[in-house]
XYZ file of C-alpha atoms in Angstrom:
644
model
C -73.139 -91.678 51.617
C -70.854 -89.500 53.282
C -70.179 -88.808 56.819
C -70.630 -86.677 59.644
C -67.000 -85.868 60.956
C -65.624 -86.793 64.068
C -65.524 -85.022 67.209
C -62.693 -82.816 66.283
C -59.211 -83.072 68.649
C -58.351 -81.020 71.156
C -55.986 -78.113 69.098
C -52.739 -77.414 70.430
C -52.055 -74.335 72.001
C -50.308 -71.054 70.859
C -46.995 -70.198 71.378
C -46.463 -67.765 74.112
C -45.232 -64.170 73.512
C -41.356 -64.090 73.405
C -39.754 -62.659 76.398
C -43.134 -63.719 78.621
C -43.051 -66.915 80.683
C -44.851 -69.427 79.391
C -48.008 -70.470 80.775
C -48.462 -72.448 83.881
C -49.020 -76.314 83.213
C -52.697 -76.821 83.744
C -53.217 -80.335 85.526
C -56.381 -82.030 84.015
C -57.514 -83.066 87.221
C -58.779 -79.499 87.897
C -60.862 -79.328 85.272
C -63.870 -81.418 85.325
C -65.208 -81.731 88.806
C -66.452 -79.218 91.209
C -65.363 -80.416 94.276
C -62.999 -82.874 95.566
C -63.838 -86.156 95.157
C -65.000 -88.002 91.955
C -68.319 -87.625 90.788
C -69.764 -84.336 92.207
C -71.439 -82.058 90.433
C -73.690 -78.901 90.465
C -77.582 -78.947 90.021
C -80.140 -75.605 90.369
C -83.418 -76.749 92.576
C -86.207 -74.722 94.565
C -84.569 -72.191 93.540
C -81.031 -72.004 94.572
C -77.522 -73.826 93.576
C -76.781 -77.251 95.040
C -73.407 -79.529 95.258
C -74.439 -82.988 94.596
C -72.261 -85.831 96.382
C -72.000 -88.239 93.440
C -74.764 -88.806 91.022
C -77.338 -90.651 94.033
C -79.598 -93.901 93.461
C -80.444 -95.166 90.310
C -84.468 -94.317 89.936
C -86.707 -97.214 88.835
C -86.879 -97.665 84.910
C -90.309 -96.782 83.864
C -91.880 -99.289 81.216
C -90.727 -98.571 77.421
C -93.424 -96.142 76.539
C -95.207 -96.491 73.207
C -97.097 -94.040 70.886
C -100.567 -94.906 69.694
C -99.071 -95.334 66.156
C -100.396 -95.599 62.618
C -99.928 -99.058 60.614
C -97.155 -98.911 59.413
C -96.476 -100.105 55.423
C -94.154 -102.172 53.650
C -91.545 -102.530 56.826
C -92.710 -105.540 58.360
C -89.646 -107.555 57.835
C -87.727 -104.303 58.776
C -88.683 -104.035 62.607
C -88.425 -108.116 62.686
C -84.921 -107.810 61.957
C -84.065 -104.700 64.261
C -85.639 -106.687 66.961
C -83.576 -109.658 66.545
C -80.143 -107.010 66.014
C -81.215 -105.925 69.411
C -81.587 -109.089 71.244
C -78.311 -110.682 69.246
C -75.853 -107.259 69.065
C -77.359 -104.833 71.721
C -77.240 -102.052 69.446
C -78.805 -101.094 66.112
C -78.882 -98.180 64.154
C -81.377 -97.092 61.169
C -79.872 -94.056 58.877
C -81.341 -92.457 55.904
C -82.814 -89.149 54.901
C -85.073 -87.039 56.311
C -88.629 -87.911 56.289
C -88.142 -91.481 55.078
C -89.937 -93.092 58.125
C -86.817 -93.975 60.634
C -88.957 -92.833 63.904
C -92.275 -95.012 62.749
C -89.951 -98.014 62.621
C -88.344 -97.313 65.579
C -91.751 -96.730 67.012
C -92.956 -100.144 65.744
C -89.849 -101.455 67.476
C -91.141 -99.925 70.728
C -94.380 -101.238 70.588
C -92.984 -104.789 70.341
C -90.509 -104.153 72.917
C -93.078 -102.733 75.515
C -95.399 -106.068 74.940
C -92.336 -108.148 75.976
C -92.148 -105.731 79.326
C -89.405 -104.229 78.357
C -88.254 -101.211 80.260
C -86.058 -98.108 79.271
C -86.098 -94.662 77.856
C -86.776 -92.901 74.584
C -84.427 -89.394 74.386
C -84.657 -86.864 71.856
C -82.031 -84.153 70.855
C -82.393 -80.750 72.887
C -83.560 -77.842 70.592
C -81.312 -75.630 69.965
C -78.265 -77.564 71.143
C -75.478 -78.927 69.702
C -75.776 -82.762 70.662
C -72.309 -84.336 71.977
C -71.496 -87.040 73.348
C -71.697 -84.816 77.046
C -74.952 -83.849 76.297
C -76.333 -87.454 75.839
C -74.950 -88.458 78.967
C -76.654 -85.471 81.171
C -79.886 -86.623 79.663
C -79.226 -89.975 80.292
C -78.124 -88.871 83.953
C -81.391 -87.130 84.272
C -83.532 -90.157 82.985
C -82.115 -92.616 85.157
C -80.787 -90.914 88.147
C -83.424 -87.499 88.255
C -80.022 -85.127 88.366
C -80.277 -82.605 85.964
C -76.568 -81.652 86.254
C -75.076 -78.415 84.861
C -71.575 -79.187 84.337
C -70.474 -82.283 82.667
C -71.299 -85.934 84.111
C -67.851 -87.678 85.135
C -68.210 -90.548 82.542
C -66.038 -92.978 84.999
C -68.806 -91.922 87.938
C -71.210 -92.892 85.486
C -69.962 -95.870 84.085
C -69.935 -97.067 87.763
C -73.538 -95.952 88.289
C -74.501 -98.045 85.917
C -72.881 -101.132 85.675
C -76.046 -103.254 86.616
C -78.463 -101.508 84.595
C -80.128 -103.591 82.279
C -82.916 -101.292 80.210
C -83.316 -100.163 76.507
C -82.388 -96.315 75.278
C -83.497 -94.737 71.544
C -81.604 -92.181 70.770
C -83.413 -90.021 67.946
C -82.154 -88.200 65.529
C -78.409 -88.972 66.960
C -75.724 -87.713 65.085
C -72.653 -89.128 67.705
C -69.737 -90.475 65.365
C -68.040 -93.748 65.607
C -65.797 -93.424 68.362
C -68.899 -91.795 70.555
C -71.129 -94.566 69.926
C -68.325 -96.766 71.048
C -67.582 -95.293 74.319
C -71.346 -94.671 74.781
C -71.782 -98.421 74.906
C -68.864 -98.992 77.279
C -70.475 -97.012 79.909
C -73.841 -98.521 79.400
C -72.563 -102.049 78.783
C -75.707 -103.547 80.211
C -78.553 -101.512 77.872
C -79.551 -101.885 74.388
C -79.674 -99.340 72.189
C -81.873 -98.161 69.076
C -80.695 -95.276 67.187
C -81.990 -93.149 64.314
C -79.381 -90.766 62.337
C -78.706 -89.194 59.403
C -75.568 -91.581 58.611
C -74.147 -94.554 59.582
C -72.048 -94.469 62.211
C -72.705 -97.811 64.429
C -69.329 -99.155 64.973
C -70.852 -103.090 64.198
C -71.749 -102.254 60.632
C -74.402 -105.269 60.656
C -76.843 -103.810 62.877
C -76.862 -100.700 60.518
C -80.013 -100.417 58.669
C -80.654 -98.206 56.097
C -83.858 -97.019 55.605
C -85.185 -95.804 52.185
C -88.561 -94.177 50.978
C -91.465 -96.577 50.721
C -91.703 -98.835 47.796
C -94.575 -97.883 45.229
C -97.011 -100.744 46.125
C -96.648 -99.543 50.266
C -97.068 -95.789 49.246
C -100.148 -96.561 47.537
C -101.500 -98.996 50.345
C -100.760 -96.255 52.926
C -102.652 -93.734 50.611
C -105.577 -96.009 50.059
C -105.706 -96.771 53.597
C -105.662 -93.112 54.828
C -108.146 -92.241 52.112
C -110.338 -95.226 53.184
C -110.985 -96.993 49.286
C -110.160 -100.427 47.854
C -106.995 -100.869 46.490
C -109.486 -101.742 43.224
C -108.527 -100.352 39.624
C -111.191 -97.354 39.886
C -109.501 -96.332 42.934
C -106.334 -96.467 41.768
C -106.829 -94.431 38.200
C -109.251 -91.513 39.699
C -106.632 -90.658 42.806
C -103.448 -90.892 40.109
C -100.991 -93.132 42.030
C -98.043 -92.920 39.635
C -97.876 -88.927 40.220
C -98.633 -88.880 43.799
C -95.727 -91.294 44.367
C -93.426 -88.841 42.111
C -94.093 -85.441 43.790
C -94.203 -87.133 47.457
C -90.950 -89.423 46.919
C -92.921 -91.898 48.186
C -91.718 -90.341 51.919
C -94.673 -91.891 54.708
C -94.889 -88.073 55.984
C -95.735 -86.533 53.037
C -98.105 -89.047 51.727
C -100.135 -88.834 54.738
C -100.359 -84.693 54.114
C -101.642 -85.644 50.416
C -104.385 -87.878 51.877
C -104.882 -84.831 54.460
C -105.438 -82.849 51.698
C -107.799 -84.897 49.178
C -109.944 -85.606 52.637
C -110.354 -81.514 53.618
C -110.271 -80.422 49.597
C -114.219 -79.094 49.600
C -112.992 -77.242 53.552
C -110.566 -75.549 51.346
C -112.244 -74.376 48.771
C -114.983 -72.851 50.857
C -112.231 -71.319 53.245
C -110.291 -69.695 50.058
C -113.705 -67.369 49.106
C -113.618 -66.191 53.312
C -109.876 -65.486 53.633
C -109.207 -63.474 50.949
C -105.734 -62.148 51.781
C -104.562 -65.472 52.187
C -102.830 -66.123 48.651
C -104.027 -70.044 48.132
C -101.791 -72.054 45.562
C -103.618 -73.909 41.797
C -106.856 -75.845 43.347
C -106.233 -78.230 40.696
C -104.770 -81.807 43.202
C -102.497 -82.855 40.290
C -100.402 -79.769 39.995
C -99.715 -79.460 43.818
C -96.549 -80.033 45.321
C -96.220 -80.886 48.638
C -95.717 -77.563 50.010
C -98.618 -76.061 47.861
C -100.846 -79.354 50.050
C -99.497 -78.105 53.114
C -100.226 -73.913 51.874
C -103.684 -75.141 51.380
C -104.193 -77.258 54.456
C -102.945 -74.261 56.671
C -105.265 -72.113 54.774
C -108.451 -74.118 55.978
C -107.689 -74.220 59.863
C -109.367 -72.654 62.359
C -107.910 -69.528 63.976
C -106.966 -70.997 67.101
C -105.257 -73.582 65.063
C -103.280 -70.800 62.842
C -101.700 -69.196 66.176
C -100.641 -72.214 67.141
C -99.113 -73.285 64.009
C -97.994 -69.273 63.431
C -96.167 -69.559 67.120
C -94.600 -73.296 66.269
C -93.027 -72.022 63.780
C -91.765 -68.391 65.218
C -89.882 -69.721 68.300
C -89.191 -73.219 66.872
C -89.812 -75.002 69.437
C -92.106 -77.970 69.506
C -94.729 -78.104 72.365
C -97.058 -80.030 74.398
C -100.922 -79.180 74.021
C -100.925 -77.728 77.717
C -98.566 -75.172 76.301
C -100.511 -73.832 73.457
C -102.671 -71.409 75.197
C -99.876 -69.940 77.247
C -97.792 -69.149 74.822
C -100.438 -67.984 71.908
C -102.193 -66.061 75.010
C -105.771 -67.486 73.743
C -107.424 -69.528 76.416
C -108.981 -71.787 74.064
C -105.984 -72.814 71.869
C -105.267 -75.550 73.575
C -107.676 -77.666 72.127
C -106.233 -77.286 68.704
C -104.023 -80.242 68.754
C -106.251 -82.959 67.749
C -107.208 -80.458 64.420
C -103.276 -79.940 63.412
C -102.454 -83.650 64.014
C -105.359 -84.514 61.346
C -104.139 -81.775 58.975
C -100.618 -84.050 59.499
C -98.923 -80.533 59.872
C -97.516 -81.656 63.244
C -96.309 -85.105 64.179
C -96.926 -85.901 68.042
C -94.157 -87.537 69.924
C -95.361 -88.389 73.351
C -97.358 -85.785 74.606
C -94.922 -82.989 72.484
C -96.239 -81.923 68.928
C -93.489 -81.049 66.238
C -93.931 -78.818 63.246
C -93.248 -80.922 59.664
C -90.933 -78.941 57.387
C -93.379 -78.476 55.261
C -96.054 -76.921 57.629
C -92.792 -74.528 58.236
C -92.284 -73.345 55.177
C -96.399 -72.855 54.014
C -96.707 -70.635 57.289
C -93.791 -68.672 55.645
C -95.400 -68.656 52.511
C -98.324 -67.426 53.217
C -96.369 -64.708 55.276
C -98.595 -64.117 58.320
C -97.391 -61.549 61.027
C -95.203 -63.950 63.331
C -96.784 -65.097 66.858
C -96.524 -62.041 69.303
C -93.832 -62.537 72.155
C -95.513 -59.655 74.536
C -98.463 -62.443 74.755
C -96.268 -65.429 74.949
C -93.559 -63.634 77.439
C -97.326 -63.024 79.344
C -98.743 -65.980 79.237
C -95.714 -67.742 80.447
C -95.230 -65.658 83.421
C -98.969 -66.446 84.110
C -98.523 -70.052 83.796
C -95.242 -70.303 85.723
C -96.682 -68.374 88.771
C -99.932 -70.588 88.552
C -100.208 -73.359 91.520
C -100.385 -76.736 89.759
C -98.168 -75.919 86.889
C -97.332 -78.685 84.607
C -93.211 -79.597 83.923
C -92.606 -76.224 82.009
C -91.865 -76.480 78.114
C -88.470 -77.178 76.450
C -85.990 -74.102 77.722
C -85.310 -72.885 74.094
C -88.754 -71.928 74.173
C -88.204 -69.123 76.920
C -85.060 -68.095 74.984
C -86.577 -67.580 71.889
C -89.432 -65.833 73.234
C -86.654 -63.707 74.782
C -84.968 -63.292 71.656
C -88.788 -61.686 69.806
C -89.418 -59.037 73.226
C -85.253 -57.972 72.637
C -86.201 -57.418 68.704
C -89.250 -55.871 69.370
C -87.454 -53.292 71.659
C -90.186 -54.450 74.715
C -87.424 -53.827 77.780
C -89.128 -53.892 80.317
C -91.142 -57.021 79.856
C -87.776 -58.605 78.943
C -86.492 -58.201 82.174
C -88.899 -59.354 84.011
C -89.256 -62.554 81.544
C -85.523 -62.693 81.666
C -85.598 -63.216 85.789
C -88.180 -66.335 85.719
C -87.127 -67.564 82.583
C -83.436 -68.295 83.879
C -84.066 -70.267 87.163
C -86.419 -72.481 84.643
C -83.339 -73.036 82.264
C -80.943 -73.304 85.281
C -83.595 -75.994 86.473
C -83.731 -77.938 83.569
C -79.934 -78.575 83.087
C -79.494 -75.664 80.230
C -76.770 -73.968 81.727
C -76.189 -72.501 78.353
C -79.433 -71.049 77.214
C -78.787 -69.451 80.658
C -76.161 -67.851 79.529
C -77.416 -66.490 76.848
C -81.033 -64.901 78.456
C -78.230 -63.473 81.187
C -76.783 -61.688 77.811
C -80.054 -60.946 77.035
C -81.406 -59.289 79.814
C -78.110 -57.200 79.965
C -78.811 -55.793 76.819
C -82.475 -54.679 78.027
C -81.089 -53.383 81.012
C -78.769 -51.393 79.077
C -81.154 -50.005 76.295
C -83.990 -48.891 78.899
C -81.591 -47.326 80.838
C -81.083 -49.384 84.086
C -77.612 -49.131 84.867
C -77.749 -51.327 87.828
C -79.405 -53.818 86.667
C -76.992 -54.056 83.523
C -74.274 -54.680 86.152
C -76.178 -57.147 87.879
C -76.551 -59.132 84.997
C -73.488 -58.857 84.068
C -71.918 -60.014 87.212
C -74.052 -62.961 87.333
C -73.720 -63.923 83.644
C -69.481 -64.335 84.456
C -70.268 -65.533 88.319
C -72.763 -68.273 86.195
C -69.823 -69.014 83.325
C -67.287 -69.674 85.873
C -69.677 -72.021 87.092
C -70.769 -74.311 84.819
C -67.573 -74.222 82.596
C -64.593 -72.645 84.839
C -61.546 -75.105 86.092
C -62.435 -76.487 89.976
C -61.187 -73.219 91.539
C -63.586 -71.045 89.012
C -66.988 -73.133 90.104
C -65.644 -73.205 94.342
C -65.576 -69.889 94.273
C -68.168 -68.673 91.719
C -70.558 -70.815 93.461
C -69.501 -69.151 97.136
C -70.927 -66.018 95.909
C -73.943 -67.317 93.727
C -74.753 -69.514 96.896
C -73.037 -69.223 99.541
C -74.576 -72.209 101.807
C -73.671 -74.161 98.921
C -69.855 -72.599 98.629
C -69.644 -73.194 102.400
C -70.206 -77.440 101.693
C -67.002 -76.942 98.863
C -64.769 -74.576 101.413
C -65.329 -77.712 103.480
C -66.615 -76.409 106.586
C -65.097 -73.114 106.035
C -61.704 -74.061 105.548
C -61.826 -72.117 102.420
C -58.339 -70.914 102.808
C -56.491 -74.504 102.548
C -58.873 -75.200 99.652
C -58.396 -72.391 97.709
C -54.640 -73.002 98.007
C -54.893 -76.228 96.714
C -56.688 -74.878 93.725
C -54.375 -72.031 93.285
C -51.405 -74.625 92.308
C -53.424 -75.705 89.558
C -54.553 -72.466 87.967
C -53.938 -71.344 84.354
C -52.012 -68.291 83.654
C -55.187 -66.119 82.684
C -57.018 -67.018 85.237
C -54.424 -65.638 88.004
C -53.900 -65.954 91.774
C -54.407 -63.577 94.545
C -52.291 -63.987 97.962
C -55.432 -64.334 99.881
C -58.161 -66.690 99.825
C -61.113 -64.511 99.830
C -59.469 -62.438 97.234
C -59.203 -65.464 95.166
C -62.549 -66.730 95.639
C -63.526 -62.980 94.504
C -61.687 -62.851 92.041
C -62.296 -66.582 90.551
C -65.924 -65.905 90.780
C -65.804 -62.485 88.475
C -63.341 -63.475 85.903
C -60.715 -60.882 87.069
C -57.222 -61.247 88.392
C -55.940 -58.438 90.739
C -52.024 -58.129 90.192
C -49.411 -56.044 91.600
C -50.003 -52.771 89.783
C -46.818 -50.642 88.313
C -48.888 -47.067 90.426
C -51.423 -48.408 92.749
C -53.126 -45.762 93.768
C -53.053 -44.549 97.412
C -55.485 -46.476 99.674
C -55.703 -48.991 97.395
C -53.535 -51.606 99.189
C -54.570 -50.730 102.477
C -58.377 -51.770 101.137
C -57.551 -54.813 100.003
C -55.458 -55.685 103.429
C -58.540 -55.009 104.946
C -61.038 -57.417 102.790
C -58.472 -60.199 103.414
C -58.537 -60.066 107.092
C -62.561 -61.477 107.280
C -61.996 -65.234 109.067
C -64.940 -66.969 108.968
C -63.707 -69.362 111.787
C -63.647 -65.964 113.640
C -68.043 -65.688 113.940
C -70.026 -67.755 116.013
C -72.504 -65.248 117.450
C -74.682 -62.770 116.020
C -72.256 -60.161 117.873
C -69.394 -62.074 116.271
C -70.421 -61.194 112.948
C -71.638 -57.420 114.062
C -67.911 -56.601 115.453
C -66.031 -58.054 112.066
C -68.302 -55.759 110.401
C -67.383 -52.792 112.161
C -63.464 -53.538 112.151
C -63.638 -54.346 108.355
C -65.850 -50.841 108.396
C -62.922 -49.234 110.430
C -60.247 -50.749 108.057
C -62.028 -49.312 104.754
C -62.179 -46.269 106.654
C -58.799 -45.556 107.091
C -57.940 -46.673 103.655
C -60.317 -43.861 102.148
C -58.326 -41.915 104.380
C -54.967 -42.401 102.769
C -56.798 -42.219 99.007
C -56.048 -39.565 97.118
C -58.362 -39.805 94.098
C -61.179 -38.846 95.176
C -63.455 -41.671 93.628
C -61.951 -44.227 95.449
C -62.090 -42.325 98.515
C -65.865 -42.087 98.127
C -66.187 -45.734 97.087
C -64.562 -47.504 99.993
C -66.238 -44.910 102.570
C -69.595 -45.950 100.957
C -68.826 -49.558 101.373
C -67.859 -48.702 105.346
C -70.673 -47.300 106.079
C -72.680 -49.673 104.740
C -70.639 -52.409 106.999
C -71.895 -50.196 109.874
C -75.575 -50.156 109.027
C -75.213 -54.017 109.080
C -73.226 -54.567 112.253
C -76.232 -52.157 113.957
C -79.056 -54.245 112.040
C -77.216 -57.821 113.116
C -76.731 -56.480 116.619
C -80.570 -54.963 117.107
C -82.165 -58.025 115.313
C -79.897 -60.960 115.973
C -79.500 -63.999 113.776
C -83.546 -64.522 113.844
C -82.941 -68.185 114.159
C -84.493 -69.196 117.800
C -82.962 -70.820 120.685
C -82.845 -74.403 119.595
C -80.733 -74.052 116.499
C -77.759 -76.081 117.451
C -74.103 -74.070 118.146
C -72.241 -75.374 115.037
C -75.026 -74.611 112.209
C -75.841 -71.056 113.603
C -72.272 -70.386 113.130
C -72.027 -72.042 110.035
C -75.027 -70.039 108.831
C -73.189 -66.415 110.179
C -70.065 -67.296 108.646
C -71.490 -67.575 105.801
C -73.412 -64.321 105.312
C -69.809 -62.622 106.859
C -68.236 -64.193 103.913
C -70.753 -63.187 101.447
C -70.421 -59.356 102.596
C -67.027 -59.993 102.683
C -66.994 -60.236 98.819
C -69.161 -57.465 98.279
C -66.006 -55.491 99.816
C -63.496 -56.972 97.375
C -66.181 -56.442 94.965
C -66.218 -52.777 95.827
C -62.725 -52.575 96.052
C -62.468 -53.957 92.576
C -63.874 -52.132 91.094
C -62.203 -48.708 91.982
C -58.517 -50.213 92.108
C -56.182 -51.281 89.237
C -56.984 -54.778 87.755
C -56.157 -56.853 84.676
């Protein structure tokens, strides 16, 4: 059978223009972590950016939990032997194709384990997302520690944080190669492991266990048992074993969708004369295949039961029940479950039901219009605003959903999905789908015509990049602007300049230096460099003098931070002065005057924060909002002066 390739290696990198220096050497220590100091990384909760110091106390492992599963057929001596793998290797692995039964074993396997008090975790793959060997150790992070981190887990940090763990971990539908699964086990060295894949890719070859379709004499005990008759020669000849094992493949999933069917045949029939523009397939059992089953079992539900199968299959996601309604916007459809778990066009993992293939491709068949995203976009917003709201679906949901109001031209309601729906991704640890509803809303902003908000979204999409995949100095100073509190903890007490510097040694060539430090945080944070320009306009270089004199060590008081905003107002001032082109004159002007209205609003209102907030954290807290404005001036100044 053949393979899954390897993670592919690192590909060199280009030759550099002739007559250009070459790039500058980028040191690998600046890559992976945030902050200085192993182990740190970046997490979004209550709504704001946080630096986390390390990845915190190992949580207590919750008991292996179990699914209230059918008997399973013909794989007795199977789940005997994976148990003993586990107990004698530490790590087993069951492979074969789709839909031959790998999860019910592994299920089996659980049931066994939990009865022996065995504690661990069970992890699926994230919809939507490539899984890596990265991506199985945030989940992992977030199982045992509760971090949902957004840039990658230092594996050395985490090999560390759990050297004395001793729990179990399935890992379903896992496609890690060799070398992967190998350095997965190093860092867990104290857990056994279950896996289910497509391949074989355990390094220990014995503890690989490939699993094949039932054998005939199982398939037709399942079927008999899901039908309820003897396994008696009547039996046997009227329900036609020898073809139902041929046009199921004798696959456990698709036999129980036959005995679905044969149970709800007269429902059918009586639901074919009411539904007329429903196209059913032959009514005749024997010349079904198991999509035609699953055609005619979809044609029978309810309607409740059709939108939720109709909006499984439009944003391919799989849900919990509590979910339904929400996202069909039908009150009632949440009671539906029980009826499409009977139908077997959903299998239920925990409390999270999963479309079959099958199901899939009958709702296609039978083209219905697909579920309606202005409801589910609703519905959602509803549910997320609701007190008492239970852990919010899988994130891909909300981008999908996205994707449907961006195709359906409904602007408006995608930007305002767009804004809750990324603080839930950002929550969850899916930095990327992030990403991509921040591309999303920019393109609503743009086609209904908000200009602003385009920008915005813009801005924060690159701010957001740099953090959760720039080099150190990208994330310091991307996360200064996105949260500044937060930036203040990296800029170590506000010694942002020495920090900076230190970070500036190590940058690549693209990513470009400034000679100040809040014109590097700037410019870290939005992706551009600011270089000596050939013509710099007039003014232009007296602007930026004037951004990089803001020192935050400088403002302690409330009238600290009102008089650096009226000498960086005074500064921009008599830069527009000295511009010539009119556009930039305007620009920084605009930007002084606005440093005025703020030094009279900090001076009238004060800092708001009471007399017994203690000397050091009300000027950490004013620093901090002088340093934000601060980049709103180099921002400004940006964006009217020369840059590359």
């Amino acid at each position: 059978m053949p393979r899954p390739p390897e993670r592919p290696a690192t590909p060199p990198l280009p030759p550099h223009p002739p007559g250009t220096p070459p790039p500058a050497v980028v040191i690998e220590e600046n890559k992976g972590l945030v902050v200085v100091g192993d182990g740190n990384n970046i997490v979004f909760q209550e709504g704001d950016y946080a630096v986390t110091t390390g990845l915190g106390e190992l949580l207590p492992v919750p008991p292996l939990t179990t699914e209230p599963t059918s008997r399973i057929f013909g794989r007795d001596a199977l789940v005997a032997q994976v148990l003993a793998d586990l107990a004698d290797k530490g790590a087993v692995q069951l492979h074969g194709d789709p839909g031959v039964g790998k999860k019910a074993v592994a299920e089996a396997v659980h049931t066994a384990l939990a009865a022996r008090g065995t504690r661990g975790h069970v992890l699926w793959p994230r919809t939507g997302a490539d899984t890596t060997l990265d991506s199985v150790y945030q989940q992992l992070t977030s199982a045992f520690f509760g971090k949902k981190f957004l840039r990658e887990v230092d594996e050395p940090a985490l090999r560390a944080g759990v050297a004395q763990l001793d729990a179990h971990i399935t890992l379903l539908d896992c496609p890690l190669g060799r070398a992967d699964l190998a350095r997965l086990r190093q860092t867990f060295p104290g857990c056994t492991f279950l896996i289910t894949s497509r391949y074989a890719t355990l390094p220990d070859s014995s503890a690989v266990h490939h699993v094949r379709p039932l054998s005939e004499d199982a398939a037709k005990e399942l079927l008999s048992a899901e039908l309820g008759l003897p396994l008696g020669p009547v039996g046997l000849q009227n329900l036609q074993f020898d073809h139902v094992c041929r046009v199921t493949g004798r696959l456990p999933q698709r036999l129980f969708q036959y005995a679905a069917f044969i149970k709800g045949f007269d429902d059918w029939r009586a639901r074919v004369d009411e539904d007329s523009h429903d196209r059913p397939p032959p009514v005749d059992p024997a010349q079904l295949t198991p999509v035609h089953q699953a055609e005619a079992l979809v044609v029978a539900l309810s309607e409740p039961a059709r939108r939720v199968l109709s909006a499984l299959e439009t944003f391919g996601t799989p849900l919990p029940a509590v979910w339904f309604a929400p996202v069909t916007g039908s009150p009632g459809d949440g009671d539906c479950a029980a009826e499409l778990h009977a139908r077997r066009l959903v299998v239920r993992h925990g409390d999270t039901y999963h479309l079959t293939g099958d199901a899939a491709e009958a709702v296609r068949r039978q083209e219905w219009p697909p579920a309606d995203p202005v409801a589910a976009a609703k519905g959602l917003l509803t549910a997320f605003a609701a007190e008492g709201t239970p852990p919010p679906p899988d994130a891909h949901l909300l981008l999908a959903v996205a994707q449907r109001l961006r195709d359906a031209g409904e602007w408006a309601l995608a930007l305002r999905f767009v804004n809750v729906a990324v603080p839930v991704a950002l929550a969850a640890g899916r930095g990327r789908i992030a990403l991509q509803l921040y591309a999303l809303g920019k393109a609503a902003a743009t086609r209904g015509g908000r200009r602003q908000e385009a920008e915005r979204y813009t801005r924060e999409e690159g701010l957001t990049r740099n953090l959760l995949e720039g080099d150190k100095a990208a994330a310091a100073a991307a996360l200064l602007v996105l949260a500044p509190a937060a930036g203040q903890v990296v800029a170590e007490g506000g010694k942002l300049a020495g920090l900076i510097g230190k970070f500036t040694a190590t940058l690549t060539t693209k990513a470009g230096a400034t000679v100040a430090a809040v014109s590097v945080a700037a410019v870290a944070a939005t992706g551009v460099a600011v270089v000596a320009s050939n013509s710099t306009p007039a003014g232009c270089d007296e602007a930026r003098a004037a951004t990089e004199k803001y020192s935050s060590s400088s403002v302690r008081t409330s009238d600290d931070l009102a008089t650096s905003y009226r000498e960086s107002a005074t500064e921009l001032d008599a830069a527009a002065t000295e511009a010539t082109d009119t556009k930039i004159a305007s620009a920084l002007r605009g930007r002084a005057d606005e440093l005025r209205s703020l030094a009279d609003t900090q001076q009238r209102d004060g800092d708001g924060l009471g007399p017994d907030v203690h000397p050091d954290v009300r000027a950490a807290l004013l620093s901090s909002k002088g340093l934000r404005e601060n980049i709103q001036s180099v921002q400004v100044v940006m964006k009217v002066c020369p840059a590359e």
